[in-house]
């Protein structure tokens, strides 16, 4: 028997809430009862013990960044090279991170993510895929999206969609508004998002499929999701800290680290996102981790690749939201771990006995400064470069084994 | 927003009257700094009319014109400006396909830097590209147009033309009409003219109007006749032919019907207005030949002459520190 006993801990579990005390992990699984005498004892010094973060929708496998960010499981986006639409590739992705990092692949919903023919969803699911997705693109053909949702419903696979109308966003790198106008950047109306969401919600409602909107960023988009949930549509949605904390004026000076997909929105939309987080409309908080080096970012804004590294900064920025009183700690853990795990149909994301021993020790007050050049991982392209934050992951255990 | 964008490294000591290392845009310039450049340009207008120029103050300096996008008029204007001042002018026509993507743009900047240019003039098809290069080189950089962002020397030459023809810029009603969405000329002109207290109106079909343009201090119109009523200046922008075949505007003739500057329109709504155009013109589309060639009303050829003078002034002012001009070093 192999036992780990975390004592003097402030545990936060979305089910049990916040408790002062200890946590026992026996043979890699969270356990009840009294710690055996030979258990490895760790004094947590009154700091936070949380379930490991389940990061829904990362673009790249970036172990160092995930370790530093307290992320123990990731759902990998299908737009890899090659695209995750073959069982062999899906299975390889599912196993490549073990034992330190468990990767749950999101298989491509259409073959080659081309938005035309259905991909082999059932075969990919048997190879380890936990959901199907449209990647960073939109399925333009409504008939295809209808069939994707219908077919996925039969398999009870969630469909993870990117909500931007491709026709309206064609060529755009920013949200239309004062900043884009001043900088002379090709821009699209923020309506691009609610247009896409409205269509997909109606299709999900009719087909009964599970729809997860990976990133919702506009007031109109949240209103649609809120109303659909009230009608009983099986829809969930996510967001990254970036869209909760920054608006489009962060693009000033052509800062390509603020070139994102979906792009940064107006200040009104940002405030709507905070309200949607507080009222429960938003279900998942994810990093959207998409690291890009200088060869893709040290370019004129419109020529640079969209995306930001987010794994390392996810938890400190999220803890900032609890300090600002937007949400409480149990709800935060629900957003970061429990709900994404439930969406993917995996047993993880809480500290309930029987769950895998994926836990992290966090000092919520440790101050540090985000430094793009010194961030662990593939690249440090974060729009928060230079920002002082609080909260650091001190230790990480995956399946009861320390990383 | 963004008026006082004085980033470290951009502002430098010496020459307090114009403390900028580069000219990447009108944005970030104070009104008195714009006026200073216009004042400096005045001396070159007369000098350029003389049969020979004796003032070769840039002699021995190397000016590189790095044009990543095709240009005839602006390139020629910068080349003449540099040569009139005695600089050794080298033109680099970068093939669009090979330098558009990748590190190549930065690599090109490093190459230009290593060649020890004394001033670099850049045109590029991407907004923000000139700023990116300016951050990487040691010598002054002049923006000759970047994407839809800025074209500062065009705005300066337009302001100089207005100032000389109307005796001033403050409180003059200037109407800018045409493809504002894709126009760097419009953005720089709006910034310069509003800074100099003109009343700026913009006019275009809404498909060619940038969102929230009013936030830049202008009034937006879609009706051309209303826009030009009692105007002091009507500035027409070029509409690229590929945008006139259904993409943004249904056809050339429909555009001409709604936004073409005809003599009749001008006489009726803006009988005193000065007519300007940054060129090259689509005669019979946004402007009729009778208007463009009108000796008293049109300032179009004068704009070209002002262009050389303004660019001479900018090249002179930006190189004063490296030349060790008294009070600037």
XYZ file of C-alpha atoms in Angstrom:
732
model
C 0.000 0.000 0.000
C 1.191 3.410 -0.975
C -0.335 6.260 1.021
C 0.025 10.027 0.983
C -1.320 12.093 3.826
C -1.692 15.837 3.281
C -2.161 17.454 6.663
C -2.781 20.987 7.854
C -4.481 21.724 4.531
C -7.251 24.044 3.461
C -9.042 21.777 1.001
C -11.424 23.163 -1.579
C -13.797 20.692 -3.164
C -16.769 21.714 -5.300
C -18.792 18.944 -3.605
C -17.695 19.203 0.039
C -16.842 22.890 -0.037
C -14.004 24.366 1.961
C -12.617 22.421 4.925
C -9.625 22.698 7.200
C -7.883 19.429 7.820
C -6.269 16.664 5.864
C -6.571 14.636 2.682
C -5.632 10.994 2.278
C -4.601 9.380 -0.990
C -4.149 5.605 -0.976
C -2.790 3.790 -4.012
C -3.344 6.820 -6.181
C -6.971 7.279 -5.178
C -8.518 9.736 -2.731
C -9.544 7.736 0.330
C -11.647 7.980 3.463
C -10.657 6.972 6.961
C -7.527 7.006 9.006
C -4.084 7.328 7.510
C -1.922 4.214 7.786
C 1.240 4.512 9.839
C 3.530 4.286 6.819
C 1.767 7.078 4.920
C 4.005 9.836 3.567
C 3.045 12.876 5.549
C 3.102 16.345 3.978
C 2.457 19.416 6.071
C 0.626 21.868 3.827
C 1.146 24.787 6.181
C -2.505 25.809 5.954
C -2.257 26.413 2.225
C -4.811 25.423 -0.411
C -5.220 21.866 -1.636
C -7.316 21.685 -4.807
C -8.134 19.047 -7.392
C -5.712 19.184 -10.333
C -6.951 21.479 -13.082
C -8.711 19.842 -16.044
C -7.965 22.186 -18.937
C -10.590 21.889 -21.645
C -9.257 22.710 -25.095
C -5.513 23.248 -25.268
C -3.833 23.723 -28.645
C -0.464 22.210 -27.759
C 0.920 19.573 -25.416
C 3.214 21.652 -23.225
C 4.204 19.595 -20.165
C 6.370 22.203 -18.467
C 3.659 24.829 -18.699
C 0.946 22.451 -17.496
C 3.077 21.309 -14.562
C 3.771 24.909 -13.559
C 0.097 25.770 -13.904
C -1.197 22.868 -11.794
C -2.904 21.267 -14.786
C -3.051 17.476 -14.504
C -5.391 16.698 -17.376
C -5.973 18.426 -20.682
C -8.457 18.016 -23.485
C -6.429 18.383 -26.660
C -7.862 20.340 -29.588
C -8.309 18.342 -32.807
C -6.467 20.835 -35.008
C -3.091 19.214 -34.631
C -0.757 18.188 -37.384
C -1.973 15.649 -38.388
C -5.617 16.360 -37.508
C -7.101 14.118 -34.790
C -9.484 12.245 -37.074
C -7.844 8.816 -37.176
C -8.001 6.257 -34.352
C -4.231 5.719 -34.433
C -3.496 9.399 -33.984
C -6.173 9.781 -31.324
C -4.845 6.821 -29.356
C -1.266 8.041 -29.577
C -2.334 11.449 -28.247
C -4.293 9.833 -25.448
C -1.274 7.889 -24.217
C 1.642 10.171 -24.976
C 1.459 12.180 -21.746
C 1.142 9.346 -19.248
C 1.728 8.928 -16.445
C 2.412 12.600 -15.555
C -0.194 14.201 -17.767
C -3.429 12.658 -18.935
C -4.512 13.848 -22.334
C -8.104 13.475 -23.382
C -8.257 14.043 -27.123
C -11.074 15.967 -28.762
C -11.509 14.201 -32.085
C -12.292 16.126 -35.233
C -16.024 16.306 -35.877
C -15.493 16.312 -39.632
C -12.836 14.554 -41.653
C -9.693 16.668 -41.758
C -11.714 19.408 -40.006
C -12.790 20.352 -43.506
C -16.393 20.910 -42.454
C -17.771 18.562 -45.113
C -17.856 14.854 -44.186
C -18.488 13.273 -40.791
C -15.370 11.892 -39.130
C -15.287 8.392 -37.589
C -16.543 9.561 -34.210
C -17.318 6.153 -32.697
C -13.995 4.653 -33.727
C -12.137 7.688 -32.407
C -14.129 7.485 -29.158
C -13.068 3.876 -28.713
C -9.480 5.042 -29.249
C -9.783 7.484 -26.369
C -11.541 10.593 -27.699
C -13.812 12.160 -25.097
C -15.559 14.637 -27.347
C -15.642 15.811 -30.927
C -14.927 19.337 -31.980
C -14.724 21.841 -34.793
C -11.256 23.021 -33.734
C -10.484 26.681 -34.132
C -12.724 26.870 -37.171
C -16.425 27.062 -37.829
C -18.533 24.605 -39.760
C -19.997 26.918 -42.357
C -22.428 24.435 -43.848
C -25.487 24.303 -41.589
C -26.476 20.938 -43.030
C -23.122 19.463 -41.992
C -23.370 20.951 -38.476
C -26.871 19.502 -38.172
C -25.597 16.037 -39.063
C -22.579 16.373 -36.748
C -24.831 17.146 -33.781
C -27.354 14.458 -34.704
C -24.691 11.771 -35.068
C -22.773 12.788 -31.949
C -25.960 12.667 -29.898
C -26.363 8.966 -30.720
C -22.888 8.403 -29.246
C -23.511 10.804 -26.343
C -20.351 12.677 -27.296
C -20.285 16.396 -26.571
C -19.662 18.607 -29.591
C -17.155 21.346 -28.811
C -17.745 24.248 -31.161
C -15.934 27.429 -32.047
C -18.470 30.214 -32.255
C -17.521 32.667 -34.973
C -19.413 33.079 -38.228
C -16.715 32.466 -40.812
C -18.280 34.663 -43.479
C -18.398 37.715 -41.280
C -14.918 37.177 -39.832
C -13.219 36.454 -43.163
C -9.860 38.253 -43.150
C -10.496 39.949 -39.802
C -7.945 39.954 -36.974
C -9.814 42.170 -34.494
C -13.242 43.176 -33.266
C -14.635 46.195 -35.096
C -14.397 49.252 -32.882
C -12.360 52.291 -32.050
C -9.074 50.473 -31.480
C -9.220 48.500 -34.740
C -10.229 51.649 -36.600
C -7.346 53.674 -35.193
C -4.811 50.933 -35.862
C -6.192 50.234 -39.321
C -6.644 46.522 -38.642
C -9.067 44.353 -40.630
C -11.948 43.853 -38.213
C -15.306 42.116 -37.935
C -18.412 42.995 -35.956
C -18.732 41.126 -32.654
C -22.069 39.890 -34.032
C -20.031 37.122 -35.600
C -20.280 35.251 -32.288
C -24.015 35.413 -31.457
C -24.793 34.606 -35.092
C -22.856 31.361 -34.834
C -24.169 30.585 -31.347
C -27.808 31.156 -32.313
C -27.543 28.677 -35.148
C -25.745 26.014 -33.151
C -28.116 26.384 -30.197
C -31.147 25.856 -32.411
C -29.540 22.811 -33.958
C -28.605 21.456 -30.522
C -32.099 22.072 -29.239
C -33.699 20.209 -32.108
C -31.260 17.314 -32.139
C -30.903 17.007 -28.366
C -27.114 16.924 -28.716
C -24.678 18.129 -26.050
C -23.085 21.344 -27.225
C -20.118 22.986 -25.550
C -19.147 26.444 -26.808
C -15.445 26.552 -26.048
C -15.153 30.322 -25.760
C -18.072 32.713 -25.460
C -16.951 36.327 -25.273
C -19.836 38.679 -26.096
C -22.835 40.029 -24.201
C -25.172 38.855 -26.958
C -23.574 35.411 -26.899
C -24.076 35.031 -23.139
C -27.690 36.163 -23.446
C -28.357 33.413 -25.987
C -26.674 30.742 -23.863
C -28.500 31.888 -20.718
C -31.867 31.734 -22.465
C -31.117 28.343 -23.997
C -30.133 26.880 -20.631
C -33.418 28.132 -19.192
C -35.232 26.255 -21.976
C -33.357 23.091 -21.105
C -30.994 22.962 -24.063
C -27.951 20.802 -23.248
C -25.453 23.595 -23.696
C -22.393 24.625 -21.734
C -19.844 27.321 -22.410
C -16.334 28.301 -21.483
C -14.040 31.294 -21.389
C -10.372 32.132 -20.706
C -9.135 34.677 -18.140
C -7.934 36.800 -21.066
C -11.454 37.676 -22.186
C -12.507 38.291 -18.588
C -9.661 40.690 -17.880
C -8.743 42.414 -21.144
C -10.647 44.308 -23.806
C -9.661 45.277 -27.334
C -7.630 48.307 -26.304
C -4.936 45.815 -25.202
C -4.094 45.610 -28.937
C -2.813 49.182 -28.896
C 0.750 49.495 -30.150
C 0.075 46.446 -32.339
C 0.871 44.047 -29.479
C 0.666 40.694 -31.227
C 0.442 38.859 -27.894
C -3.079 40.305 -27.789
C -3.909 38.810 -31.202
C -6.364 36.084 -30.192
C -9.079 33.899 -31.658
C -11.793 34.890 -30.904
C -10.347 38.418 -30.771
C -10.515 40.637 -27.701
C -13.884 42.346 -27.407
C -15.220 45.675 -26.176
C -15.196 46.742 -22.544
C -18.995 46.225 -22.408
C -18.567 42.638 -23.558
C -15.851 42.083 -20.973
C -18.166 43.274 -18.209
C -20.905 41.001 -19.558
C -18.443 38.105 -19.318
C -17.774 38.845 -15.643
C -21.535 38.962 -15.016
C -21.999 35.662 -16.856
C -19.267 34.118 -14.731
C -20.941 35.340 -11.545
C -24.463 34.214 -12.482
C -23.450 30.710 -13.552
C -23.921 31.097 -17.305
C -20.249 30.226 -17.806
C -19.458 26.610 -16.949
C -15.766 26.234 -17.713
C -12.687 28.353 -17.197
C -9.843 27.207 -19.426
C -6.394 28.401 -20.427
C -6.853 28.242 -24.197
C -3.139 27.459 -24.072
C -1.771 28.224 -27.526
C 1.939 29.045 -27.326
C 3.672 30.654 -30.290
C 7.286 31.708 -30.563
C 8.711 34.887 -32.075
C 8.686 33.505 -35.609
C 4.889 33.540 -35.416
C 4.468 36.586 -33.168
C 7.252 39.018 -34.093
C 5.369 40.104 -37.167
C 2.973 42.856 -38.162
C -0.238 42.290 -36.185
C -2.390 40.984 -39.028
C 0.359 38.641 -40.230
C 0.992 37.143 -36.781
C -0.620 33.915 -35.599
C -3.570 34.257 -33.225
C -3.344 32.713 -29.754
C -1.837 33.163 -26.315
C 0.005 30.979 -23.849
C -2.288 30.626 -20.844
C -1.481 27.506 -18.824
C 0.912 29.062 -16.322
C -1.231 32.134 -15.704
C -4.627 30.401 -15.550
C -4.745 29.775 -11.795
C -3.201 33.053 -10.561
C -5.510 35.094 -12.789
C -8.482 32.961 -11.698
C -7.575 33.431 -8.028
C -7.652 37.164 -8.736
C -11.324 36.745 -9.655
C -12.026 35.251 -6.227
C -10.176 38.083 -4.511
C -12.258 40.571 -6.513
C -15.364 38.811 -5.215
C -16.616 37.707 -8.644
C -16.800 34.067 -7.536
C -15.915 31.957 -4.491
C -13.238 29.280 -4.272
C -15.523 26.198 -4.508
C -17.122 27.669 -7.630
C -13.673 28.376 -9.038
C -12.691 24.734 -8.616
C -15.940 23.735 -10.252
C -15.062 25.913 -13.269
C -11.459 24.713 -13.471
C -11.842 21.019 -12.697
C -15.214 19.510 -11.864
C -17.307 20.726 -14.811
C -14.689 20.155 -17.506
C -14.177 16.629 -16.145
C -17.907 15.980 -16.139
C -18.206 17.278 -19.711
C -15.499 14.886 -20.812
C -17.102 12.042 -18.872
C -14.056 11.403 -16.724
C -13.917 10.735 -12.978
C -11.815 13.636 -11.783
C -12.104 17.203 -10.699
C -13.200 16.826 -7.064
C -11.673 15.621 -3.772
C -14.431 13.076 -3.142
C -13.164 9.640 -1.989
C -12.760 7.327 -4.945
C -11.541 10.053 -7.258
C -8.008 9.851 -8.669
C -5.380 11.473 -6.476
C -4.814 14.438 -8.792
C -4.242 17.272 -6.357
C -2.281 20.478 -6.239
C -0.903 22.520 -3.363
C -1.335 26.218 -3.921
C -0.144 29.283 -2.075
C -2.947 31.699 -2.977
C -1.046 34.742 -1.744
C 2.443 34.211 -3.154
C 3.212 37.333 -5.216
C 5.083 37.147 -8.512
C 5.309 38.993 -11.777
C 4.355 37.437 -15.088
C 7.396 37.469 -17.363
C 6.918 36.364 -20.959
C 10.608 35.608 -21.354
C 10.834 33.444 -18.244
C 7.596 31.475 -18.483
C 7.939 27.681 -18.350
C 6.789 25.934 -21.501
C 7.020 26.174 -25.261
C 6.593 29.967 -25.459
C 5.575 32.865 -23.236
C 3.298 34.800 -25.558
C 0.996 36.163 -22.872
C -0.833 39.483 -23.092
C -0.325 39.725 -19.314
C 3.434 40.138 -19.611
C 4.663 42.270 -16.717
C 1.481 41.971 -14.650
C 1.976 41.381 -10.914
C -0.207 38.485 -9.731
C -0.754 36.419 -6.597
C -0.968 32.666 -6.367
C 1.533 29.965 -7.147
C 1.332 26.205 -7.568
C 3.798 24.743 -5.055
C 3.426 20.996 -5.596
C 1.543 18.707 -7.939
C 0.513 15.079 -7.410
C -0.865 13.002 -10.281
C -2.495 9.774 -9.136
C -0.892 10.270 -5.724
C 2.606 10.518 -7.198
C 4.420 13.818 -6.947
C 5.602 15.397 -10.191
C -7.314 57.433 -26.220
C -3.700 57.053 -27.278
C -2.908 60.744 -27.698
C 0.200 60.877 -25.650
C 1.941 57.735 -26.720
C 5.416 58.643 -25.617
C 7.059 55.327 -25.147
C 10.542 55.072 -23.703
C 13.102 55.008 -26.478
C 10.875 56.939 -28.841
C 11.466 60.247 -27.134
C 15.059 61.327 -27.063
C 17.002 64.258 -25.692
C 18.103 67.214 -27.790
C 15.866 69.150 -30.154
C 13.104 69.592 -27.625
C 10.992 71.091 -30.373
C 10.725 67.656 -32.011
C 11.826 64.963 -29.538
C 10.966 61.923 -31.696
C 13.466 59.477 -33.116
C 11.129 58.231 -35.866
C 8.125 59.434 -37.773
C 5.887 56.341 -37.710
C 2.649 58.272 -37.666
C 0.840 61.471 -36.824
C -0.423 59.655 -33.743
C 1.766 60.654 -30.807
C 2.681 64.062 -32.243
C 1.623 67.180 -30.383
C -0.007 69.956 -32.414
C 3.064 72.194 -32.051
C 5.258 69.382 -33.361
C 3.097 69.072 -36.466
C 3.258 72.833 -36.938
C 7.031 72.725 -36.520
C 7.370 70.245 -39.395
C 5.102 72.405 -41.579
C 7.170 75.493 -40.752
C 10.354 73.635 -41.612
C 8.874 72.609 -44.967
C 8.152 76.202 -45.976
C 11.819 76.986 -46.691
C 12.072 74.141 -49.191
C 9.125 75.289 -51.250
C 11.009 78.359 -52.455
C 14.289 76.514 -52.709
C 12.696 73.889 -54.930
C 11.600 76.551 -57.396
C 15.180 77.737 -57.889
C 17.085 76.272 -60.867
C 19.705 74.678 -58.617
C 19.868 73.804 -54.937
C 22.953 74.769 -53.048
C 21.979 73.313 -49.674
C 23.307 69.759 -49.526
C 22.959 69.281 -45.798
C 22.471 65.508 -46.070
C 25.653 65.053 -48.148
C 27.416 61.821 -47.203
C 24.322 60.319 -45.597
C 22.705 57.160 -46.932
C 18.947 57.096 -47.281
C 17.329 53.729 -47.989
C 13.829 53.656 -49.394
C 12.580 50.172 -48.503
C 9.282 49.706 -50.316
C 7.576 46.415 -49.603
C 4.534 47.560 -51.545
C 4.409 49.054 -55.012
C 4.522 52.807 -55.226
C 5.497 55.267 -57.898
C 4.628 58.696 -56.616
C 5.628 58.409 -52.977
C 8.862 56.596 -53.791
C 9.771 59.204 -56.374
C 8.909 62.023 -53.998
C 11.130 60.616 -51.232
C 13.926 59.956 -53.717
C 13.844 63.508 -55.042
C 13.617 64.923 -51.519
C 16.701 63.007 -50.422
C 18.703 63.844 -53.536
C 17.860 67.556 -53.350
C 19.422 67.539 -49.884
C 22.501 65.717 -51.146
C 21.857 62.298 -49.609
C 22.914 59.078 -51.309
C 19.524 57.522 -52.011
C 19.140 53.790 -52.507
C 15.820 52.225 -53.428
C 14.975 48.716 -52.311
C 11.990 47.176 -54.046
C 11.233 44.156 -51.914
C 9.291 41.541 -53.825
C 5.993 41.196 -52.025
C 5.844 37.417 -51.970
C 9.247 36.761 -50.463
C 9.126 39.196 -47.565
C 5.509 39.235 -46.516
C 5.669 36.428 -43.988
C 8.005 34.964 -41.429
C 11.032 36.395 -39.754
C 12.074 37.860 -43.056
C 10.677 41.275 -42.220
C 12.779 41.485 -39.060
C 15.708 39.962 -40.948
C 15.373 42.632 -43.606
C 15.332 45.299 -40.925
C 18.487 43.857 -39.357
C 20.144 43.764 -42.780
C 19.288 47.395 -43.467
C 20.590 48.250 -40.023
C 23.836 46.414 -40.584
C 24.374 48.393 -43.774
C 24.530 51.511 -41.638
C 21.800 53.519 -43.283
C 21.379 57.009 -41.851
C 17.660 57.132 -42.469
C 15.213 54.494 -43.689
C 11.939 55.213 -45.460
C 9.513 52.294 -45.349
C 6.298 51.383 -47.039
C 4.617 48.097 -46.149
C 1.223 46.510 -46.809
C 0.615 45.539 -43.154
C -0.587 47.957 -40.486
C 2.058 48.298 -37.783
C 4.920 46.917 -39.876
C 6.860 50.185 -39.890
C 6.713 50.445 -36.103
C 7.990 46.868 -35.873
C 11.019 47.707 -38.025
C 11.605 51.038 -36.272
C 12.005 49.160 -32.987
C 14.820 47.095 -34.491
C 17.057 49.656 -36.179
C 19.392 52.324 -34.854
C 18.637 55.060 -37.374
C 15.509 57.187 -37.843
C 12.628 55.525 -39.682
C 10.065 57.365 -41.769
C 6.715 55.768 -42.446
C 5.780 56.064 -46.132
C 2.537 54.156 -45.550
C 1.757 50.999 -43.560
C -1.355 49.017 -44.452
C -4.479 50.900 -43.513
C -2.780 52.503 -40.554
C -0.887 55.730 -41.313
C 0.787 57.760 -44.046
C 2.091 60.725 -42.053
C 3.963 62.641 -44.770
C 0.815 62.659 -46.901
C -1.113 64.242 -44.022
C 1.646 66.797 -43.518
C 1.728 67.775 -47.180
C -2.058 68.057 -47.207
C -1.992 70.240 -44.108
C 0.718 72.411 -45.651
C -1.289 72.785 -48.854
C -4.387 73.849 -46.908
C -2.429 76.227 -44.722
C -0.851 77.979 -47.695
C -4.022 78.179 -49.760
C -6.470 79.143 -47.006
C -4.120 80.957 -44.643
C -4.719 78.534 -41.799
C -6.235 75.232 -40.724
C -8.075 75.946 -37.468
C -11.860 76.072 -37.851
C -11.732 75.190 -41.544
C -14.291 72.628 -42.623
C -12.467 69.777 -44.347
C -14.447 66.929 -45.910
C -12.651 63.657 -46.608
C -14.626 61.458 -48.951
C -14.035 57.985 -50.335
C -12.752 54.602 -49.201
C -12.027 55.491 -45.576
C -12.090 51.861 -44.467
C -8.920 50.937 -46.339
C -7.252 54.359 -46.275
C -4.124 55.206 -44.311
C -4.238 58.660 -45.897
C -7.595 59.269 -44.250
C -6.418 58.137 -40.805
C -3.312 60.305 -40.833
C -5.242 63.271 -42.181
C -7.937 62.932 -39.522
C -5.289 62.861 -36.794
C -3.368 65.833 -38.193
C -6.312 68.041 -39.088
C -8.218 67.457 -35.828
C -4.999 68.151 -33.908
C -4.757 71.465 -35.754
C -8.380 72.248 -34.821
C -10.022 71.851 -38.210
C -13.624 70.673 -38.410
C -13.264 67.303 -40.121
C -16.116 65.541 -41.851
C -15.837 62.137 -43.417
C -18.127 60.786 -46.088
C -18.468 57.321 -47.613
C -21.030 54.591 -48.174
C -21.289 52.719 -44.860
C -19.620 49.667 -46.398
C -16.443 51.753 -46.675
C -16.738 53.584 -43.337
C -14.599 52.333 -40.411
C -16.694 51.560 -37.292
C -16.662 54.175 -34.526
C -14.755 56.639 -36.708
C -16.543 59.426 -34.802
C -14.330 58.555 -31.833
C -11.470 60.105 -33.782
C -13.181 63.480 -33.534
C -14.921 63.628 -36.912
C -18.523 63.767 -38.103
C -19.563 60.965 -40.436
C -21.878 61.379 -43.405
C -23.230 59.030 -46.016
C -24.850 61.809 -48.068
C -22.179 63.530 -50.118
C -24.126 66.729 -50.804
C -24.828 67.270 -47.117
C -21.239 66.487 -46.215
C -19.684 69.066 -48.529
C -22.127 71.885 -47.717
C -20.106 75.065 -47.098
C -16.868 73.105 -47.070
C -13.533 74.894 -47.194
C -11.746 71.815 -48.472
C -13.054 68.724 -50.243
C -10.495 65.943 -50.180
C -11.323 62.994 -52.401
C -9.770 59.580 -51.805
C -8.994 57.040 -54.461
C -11.331 54.064 -54.692
C -9.473 50.976 -55.823
C -11.104 49.474 -58.875
C -11.236 45.970 -57.377
C -13.516 47.287 -54.629
C -15.951 48.820 -57.109
C -17.263 45.665 -58.727
C -19.747 44.517 -56.115
C -17.525 43.892 -53.103
C -18.105 47.165 -51.300
C -19.811 49.261 -53.963
C -22.105 47.855 -56.673
C -20.451 49.567 -59.639
C -18.302 52.456 -60.761
C -21.197 54.343 -62.228
C -23.282 53.960 -59.072
C -20.360 55.257 -57.010
C -19.971 58.196 -59.351
C -23.680 58.946 -59.070
C -23.548 59.114 -55.280
C -20.003 60.267 -54.533
C -18.462 61.605 -57.740
C -17.191 65.170 -57.389
C -18.626 66.997 -60.393
C -18.392 70.681 -61.203
C -22.147 70.991 -60.821
C -22.078 69.500 -57.347
C -19.180 71.648 -56.289
C -20.749 74.878 -57.549
C -24.033 74.055 -55.880
C -22.949 72.900 -52.437
C -19.391 74.052 -51.890
C -18.715 76.956 -54.217
C -15.664 78.131 -52.265
C -14.054 74.795 -51.566
C -10.513 73.864 -52.411
C -10.330 70.437 -54.088
C -7.649 67.948 -53.115
C -6.777 64.367 -54.013
C -3.763 62.311 -52.861
C -3.590 60.595 -56.266
C -3.561 58.614 -58.364
C -7.032 59.719 -59.488
C -9.779 57.680 -61.110
C -11.022 60.402 -63.405
C -14.741 60.122 -64.007
C -15.243 57.977 -60.908
C -14.563 59.857 -57.672
C -13.589 63.076 -59.428
C -14.404 64.624 -62.813
C -11.606 65.972 -64.961
C -13.192 69.415 -65.054
C -12.809 69.610 -61.262
C -9.392 67.974 -61.048
C -7.906 70.259 -63.674
C -9.572 73.475 -62.558
C -6.820 76.024 -62.184
C -8.196 77.913 -59.191
C -10.191 75.247 -57.399
C -7.870 72.255 -57.594
C -4.746 71.999 -55.458
C -3.820 68.558 -56.708
C -0.550 69.407 -58.458
C 0.370 71.726 -55.605
C -0.002 68.780 -53.228
C 2.670 66.945 -55.186
C 5.036 69.928 -54.917
C 4.332 70.221 -51.182
C 5.088 66.528 -50.868
C 8.705 66.991 -51.849
C 9.123 69.963 -49.482
C 7.517 68.142 -46.541
C 9.666 65.066 -47.080
C 12.800 67.208 -47.269
C 11.826 68.762 -43.952
C 11.208 65.369 -42.328
C 14.494 63.919 -43.597
C 16.341 67.008 -42.367
C 14.720 67.110 -38.927
C 15.056 63.390 -38.214
C 18.773 63.340 -39.100
C 19.723 66.434 -37.105
C 20.837 64.449 -34.077
C 23.132 62.123 -36.023
C 24.502 65.098 -37.974
C 25.261 66.863 -34.715
C 23.275 69.985 -35.547
C 23.648 72.539 -32.794
C 20.936 72.209 -30.180
C 19.983 68.702 -31.391
C 22.923 66.577 -30.373
